[in-house]
Every structure is written in structure tokens, then in C-alpha cells.
Coordinates of N, CA and C in Angstrom, one line a residue:
X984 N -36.6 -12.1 17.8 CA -35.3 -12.5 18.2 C -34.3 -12.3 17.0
X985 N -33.1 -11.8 17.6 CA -32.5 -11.1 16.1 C -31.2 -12.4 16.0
X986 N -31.4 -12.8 14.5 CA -30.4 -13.8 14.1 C -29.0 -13.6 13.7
X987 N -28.6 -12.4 13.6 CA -27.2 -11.9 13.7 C -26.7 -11.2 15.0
X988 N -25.4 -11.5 15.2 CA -24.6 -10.9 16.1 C -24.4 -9.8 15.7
X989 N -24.9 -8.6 16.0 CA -24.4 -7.0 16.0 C -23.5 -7.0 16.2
X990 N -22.6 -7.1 17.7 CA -21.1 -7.0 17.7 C -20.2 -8.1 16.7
X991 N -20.5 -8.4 15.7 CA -19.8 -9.4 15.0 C -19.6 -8.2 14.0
X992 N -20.8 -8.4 13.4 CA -21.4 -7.4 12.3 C -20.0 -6.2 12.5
X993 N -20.5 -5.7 13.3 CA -19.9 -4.2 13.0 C -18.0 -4.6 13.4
X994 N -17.7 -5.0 14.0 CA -16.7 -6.2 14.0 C -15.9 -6.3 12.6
X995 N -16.8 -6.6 11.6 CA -16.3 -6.5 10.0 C -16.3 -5.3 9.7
X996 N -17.4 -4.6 10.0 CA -17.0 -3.2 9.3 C -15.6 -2.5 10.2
X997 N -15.5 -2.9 11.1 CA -14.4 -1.8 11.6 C -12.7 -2.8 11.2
X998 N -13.3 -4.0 10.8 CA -12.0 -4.5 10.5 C -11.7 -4.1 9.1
X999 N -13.0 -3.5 8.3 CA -12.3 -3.4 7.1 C -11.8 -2.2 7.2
X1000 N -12.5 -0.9 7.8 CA -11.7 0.6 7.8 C -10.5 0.4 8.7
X1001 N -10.5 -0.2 9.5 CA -8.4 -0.3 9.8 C -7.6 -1.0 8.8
X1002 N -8.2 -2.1 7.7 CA -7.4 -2.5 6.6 C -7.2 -1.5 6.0
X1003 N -8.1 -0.4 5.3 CA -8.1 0.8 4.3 C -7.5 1.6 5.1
X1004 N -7.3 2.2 6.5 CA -6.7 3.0 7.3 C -4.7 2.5 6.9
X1005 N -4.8 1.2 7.1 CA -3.4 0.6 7.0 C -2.8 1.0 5.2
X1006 N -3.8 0.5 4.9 CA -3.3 0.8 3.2 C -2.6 2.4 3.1
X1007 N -3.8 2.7 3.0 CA -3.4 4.7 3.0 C -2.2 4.6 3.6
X1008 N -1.9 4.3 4.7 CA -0.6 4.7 5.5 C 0.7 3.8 4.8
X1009 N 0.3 2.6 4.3 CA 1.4 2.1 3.4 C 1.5 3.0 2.5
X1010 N 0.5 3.2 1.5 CA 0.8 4.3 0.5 C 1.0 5.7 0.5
X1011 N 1.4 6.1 2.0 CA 2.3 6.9 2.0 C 3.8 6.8 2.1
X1012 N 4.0 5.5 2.8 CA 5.4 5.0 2.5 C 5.9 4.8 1.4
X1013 N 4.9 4.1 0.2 CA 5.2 4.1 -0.8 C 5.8 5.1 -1.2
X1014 N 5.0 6.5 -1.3 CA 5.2 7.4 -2.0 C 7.0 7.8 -1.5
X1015 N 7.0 8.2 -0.1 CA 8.0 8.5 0.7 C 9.4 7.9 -0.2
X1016 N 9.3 6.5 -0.1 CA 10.1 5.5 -0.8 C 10.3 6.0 -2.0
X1017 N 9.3 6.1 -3.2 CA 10.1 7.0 -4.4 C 10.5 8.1 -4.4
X1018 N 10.1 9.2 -3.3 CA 11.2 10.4 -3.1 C 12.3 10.1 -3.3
X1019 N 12.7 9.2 -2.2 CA 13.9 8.9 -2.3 C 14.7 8.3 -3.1
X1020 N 14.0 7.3 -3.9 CA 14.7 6.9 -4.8 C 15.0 8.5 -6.0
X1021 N 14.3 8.8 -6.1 CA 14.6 10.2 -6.9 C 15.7 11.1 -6.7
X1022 N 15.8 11.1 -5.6 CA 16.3 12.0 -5.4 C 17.9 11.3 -5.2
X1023 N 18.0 10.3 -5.0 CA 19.3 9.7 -5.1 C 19.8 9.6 -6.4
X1024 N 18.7 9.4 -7.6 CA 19.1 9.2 -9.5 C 19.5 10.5 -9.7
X1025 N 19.1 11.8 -9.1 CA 19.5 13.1 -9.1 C 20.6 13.1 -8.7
X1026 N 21.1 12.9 -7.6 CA 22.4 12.9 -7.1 C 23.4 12.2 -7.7
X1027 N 22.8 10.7 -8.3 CA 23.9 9.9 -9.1 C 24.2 11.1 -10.7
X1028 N 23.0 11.2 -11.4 CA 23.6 12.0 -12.5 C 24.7 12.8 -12.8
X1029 N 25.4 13.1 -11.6 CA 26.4 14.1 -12.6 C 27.6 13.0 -12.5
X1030 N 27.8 12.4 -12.1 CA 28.7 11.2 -12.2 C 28.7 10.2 -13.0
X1031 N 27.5 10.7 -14.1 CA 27.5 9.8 -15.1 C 27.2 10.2 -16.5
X1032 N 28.1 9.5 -17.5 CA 28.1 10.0 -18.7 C 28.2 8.9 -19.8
X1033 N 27.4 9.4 -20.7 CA 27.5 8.2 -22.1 C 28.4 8.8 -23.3
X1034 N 28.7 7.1 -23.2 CA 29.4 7.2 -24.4 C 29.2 6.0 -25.5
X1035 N 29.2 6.4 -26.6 CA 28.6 5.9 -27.9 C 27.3 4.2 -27.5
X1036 N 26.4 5.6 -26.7 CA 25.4 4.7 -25.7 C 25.2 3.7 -24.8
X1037 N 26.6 3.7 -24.0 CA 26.7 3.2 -23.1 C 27.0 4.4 -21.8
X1038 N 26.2 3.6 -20.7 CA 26.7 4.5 -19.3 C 28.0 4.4 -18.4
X1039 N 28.6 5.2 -18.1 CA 30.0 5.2 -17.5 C 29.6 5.5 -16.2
X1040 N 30.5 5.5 -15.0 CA 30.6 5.8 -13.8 C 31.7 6.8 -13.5
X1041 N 31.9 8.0 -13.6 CA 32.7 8.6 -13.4 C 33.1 8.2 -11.6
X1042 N 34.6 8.6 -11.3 CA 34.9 8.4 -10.1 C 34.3 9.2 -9.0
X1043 N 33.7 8.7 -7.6 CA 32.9 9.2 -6.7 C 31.7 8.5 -7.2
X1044 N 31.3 8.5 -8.1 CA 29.9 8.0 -8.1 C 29.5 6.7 -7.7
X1045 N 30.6 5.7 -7.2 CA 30.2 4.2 -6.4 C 29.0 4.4 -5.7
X1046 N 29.2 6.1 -4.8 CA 28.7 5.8 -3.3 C 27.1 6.3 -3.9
X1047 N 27.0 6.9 -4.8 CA 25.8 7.6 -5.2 C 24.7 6.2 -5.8
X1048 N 25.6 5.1 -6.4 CA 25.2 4.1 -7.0 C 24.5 3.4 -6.0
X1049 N 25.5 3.0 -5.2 CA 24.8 2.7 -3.5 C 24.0 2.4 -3.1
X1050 N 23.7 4.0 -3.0 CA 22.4 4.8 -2.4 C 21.4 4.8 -3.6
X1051 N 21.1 4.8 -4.6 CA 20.3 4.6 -6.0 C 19.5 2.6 -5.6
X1052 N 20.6 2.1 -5.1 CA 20.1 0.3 -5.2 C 19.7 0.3 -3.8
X1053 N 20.0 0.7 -2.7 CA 19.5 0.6 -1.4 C 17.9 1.2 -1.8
X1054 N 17.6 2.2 -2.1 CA 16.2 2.9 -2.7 C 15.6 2.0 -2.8
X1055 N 16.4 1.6 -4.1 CA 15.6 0.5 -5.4 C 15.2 -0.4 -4.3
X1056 N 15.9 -0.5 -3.3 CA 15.5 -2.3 -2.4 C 14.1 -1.6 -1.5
X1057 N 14.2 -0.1 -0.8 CA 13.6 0.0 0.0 C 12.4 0.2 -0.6
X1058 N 12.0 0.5 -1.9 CA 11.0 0.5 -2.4 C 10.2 -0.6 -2.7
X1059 N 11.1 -1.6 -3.3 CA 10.2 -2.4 -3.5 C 9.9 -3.4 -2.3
X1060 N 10.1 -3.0 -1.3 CA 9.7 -3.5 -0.1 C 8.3 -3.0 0.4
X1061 N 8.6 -1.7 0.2 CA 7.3 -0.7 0.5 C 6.2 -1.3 -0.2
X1062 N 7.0 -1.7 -1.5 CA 5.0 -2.2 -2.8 C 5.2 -3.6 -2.5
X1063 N 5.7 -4.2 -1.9 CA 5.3 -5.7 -1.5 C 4.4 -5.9 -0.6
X1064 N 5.0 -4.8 0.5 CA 3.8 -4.9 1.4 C 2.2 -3.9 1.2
X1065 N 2.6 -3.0 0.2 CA 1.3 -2.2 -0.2 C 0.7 -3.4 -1.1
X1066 N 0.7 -4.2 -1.6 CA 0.4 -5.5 -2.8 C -0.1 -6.3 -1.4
X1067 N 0.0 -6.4 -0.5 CA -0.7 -7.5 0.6 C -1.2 -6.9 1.6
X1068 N -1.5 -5.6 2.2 CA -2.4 -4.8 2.5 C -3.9 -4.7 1.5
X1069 N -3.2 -4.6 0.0 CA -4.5 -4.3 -0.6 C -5.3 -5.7 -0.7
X1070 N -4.3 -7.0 -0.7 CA -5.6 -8.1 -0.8 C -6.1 -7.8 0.4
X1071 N -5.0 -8.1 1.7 CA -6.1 -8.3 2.8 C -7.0 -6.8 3.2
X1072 N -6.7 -5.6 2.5 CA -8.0 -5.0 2.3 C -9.5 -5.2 1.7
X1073 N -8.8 -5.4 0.4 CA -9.8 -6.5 -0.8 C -11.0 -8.0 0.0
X1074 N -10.0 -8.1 0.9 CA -10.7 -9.8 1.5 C -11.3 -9.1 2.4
X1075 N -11.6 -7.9 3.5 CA -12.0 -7.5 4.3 C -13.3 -6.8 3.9
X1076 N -13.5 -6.2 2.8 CA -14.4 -5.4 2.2 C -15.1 -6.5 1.7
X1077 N -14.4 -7.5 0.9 CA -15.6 -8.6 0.2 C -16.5 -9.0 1.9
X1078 N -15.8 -9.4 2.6 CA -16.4 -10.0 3.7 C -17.7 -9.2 4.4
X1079 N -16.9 -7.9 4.2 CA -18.1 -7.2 4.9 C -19.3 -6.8 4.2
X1080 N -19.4 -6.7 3.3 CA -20.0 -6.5 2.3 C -21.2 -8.4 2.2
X1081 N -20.5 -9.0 2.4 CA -21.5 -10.4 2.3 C -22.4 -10.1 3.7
X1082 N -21.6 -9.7 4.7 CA -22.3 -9.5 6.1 C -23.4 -8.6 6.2
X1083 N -22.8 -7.7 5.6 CA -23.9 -6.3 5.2 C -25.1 -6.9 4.2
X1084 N -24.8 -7.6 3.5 CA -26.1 -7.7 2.1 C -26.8 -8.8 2.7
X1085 N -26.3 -9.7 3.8 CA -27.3 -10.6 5.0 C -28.1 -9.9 5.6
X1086 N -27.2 -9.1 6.7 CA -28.1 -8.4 7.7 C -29.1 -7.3 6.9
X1087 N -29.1 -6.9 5.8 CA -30.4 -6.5 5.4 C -31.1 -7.1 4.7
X1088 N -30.7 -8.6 4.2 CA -31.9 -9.2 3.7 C -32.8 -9.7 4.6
X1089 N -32.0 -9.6 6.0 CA -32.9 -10.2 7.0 C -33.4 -8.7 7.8
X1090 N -33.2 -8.0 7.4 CA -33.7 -6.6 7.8 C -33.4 -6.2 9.0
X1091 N -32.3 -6.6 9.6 CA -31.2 -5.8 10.8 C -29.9 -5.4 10.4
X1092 N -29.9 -4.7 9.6 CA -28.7 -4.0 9.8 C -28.9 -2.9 10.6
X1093 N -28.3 -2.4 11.6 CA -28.6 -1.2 12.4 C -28.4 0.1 11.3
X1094 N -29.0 0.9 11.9 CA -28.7 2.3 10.8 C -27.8 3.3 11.0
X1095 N -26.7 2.7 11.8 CA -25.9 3.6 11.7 C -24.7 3.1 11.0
X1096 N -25.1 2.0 10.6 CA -24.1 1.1 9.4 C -24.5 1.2 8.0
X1097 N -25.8 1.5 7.7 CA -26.1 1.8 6.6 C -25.4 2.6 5.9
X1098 N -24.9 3.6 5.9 CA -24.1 4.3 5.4 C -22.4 4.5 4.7
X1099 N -22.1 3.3 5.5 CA -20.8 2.5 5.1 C -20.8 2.4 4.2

């Protein structure tokens, strides 16, 4: 008589590859997110100039400034939520992994989970 629930079991493993599925796809936003910020500090540069090491704003450049702090916002939105995907990746993987190192102390883990 088998003392673990199989559909539980694997239940963890597929909840942790949709956590790591989710991540990756955050950390593509991430990435997305500093394009853009880049590419806006590119656009701000020519409207800006130093002088005796301070930075100036030439005129037109408000709107480039703008768009540089709107970035700045959408990014760190992006790594807030990549920072709480990775725990609750982190908490998904610990979990499965305690489930996994049960079901083969008790010697049912199915073998097509082995491999995970």
C-alpha cells in the first residue's frame, strides 16, 4: 500500500516548473525594462551638458527626462516582482525537493520523476 499521494507528489513538481517558467518570463521583462531605460539615457544625452561638474538640462530635454524616470519606475517594478517570483520559486523547489527526498526514502518515487 503506497503511503504517498502520487497526484500530490508530482502536483509539487509541476508547481515548481511553472514558478521557474514564471521567473524566466519575468526576466525577460526585466531585461525588456532596461532596454528601455537605455535607450531613453541615450536620447536624454544630447541635452545635457556639464559644467565645472555639474549637469545642466539644455532646453527640450524636460521631456527626455520624463521618459528616463518613467523607465527608472518601470523597472524597478519589473525587479520587485522578479525579487518575489524568485522566493516563491526558491519556496517551491525547497518543497519539492523535501517531497522528492521522502518519496524515495520510502522508495516510491515514480521514475519518471527521477530525473527532475
Amino acid at each position: 500500500m503506497s503511503t504517498i499521494d502520487i497526484g500530490r507528489l508530482r502536483r509539487y513538481f509541476s508547481d515548481a516548473q511553472a514558478a521557474h517558467a514564471a521567473l524566466m518570463k519575468q526576466w525577460e521583462r526585466v531585461n525588456s525594462e532596461r532596454e528601455k531605460l537605455s535607450r531613453a539615457q541615450v536620447e536624454l544625452r544630447p541635452y545635457q551638458h556639464e559644467k565645472h561638474g555639474e549637469t545642466f538640462l539644455k532646453q527640450g530635454g524636460e521631456k527626455f527626462t520624463a521618459l528616463v524616470r518613467e523607465a527608472e519606475a518601470h523597472l524597478k517594478i519589473a525587479d520587485d516582482e522578479y525579487e518575489r517570483l524568485q522566493r516563491a520559486w526558491e519556496h517551491a523547489m525547497r518543497l519539492r525537493n523535501r517531497v522528492r527526498d521522502y518519496a524515495i526514502e520510502l522508495g516510491e518515487l515514480p521514475s519518471d520523476l527521477k530525473d527532475r
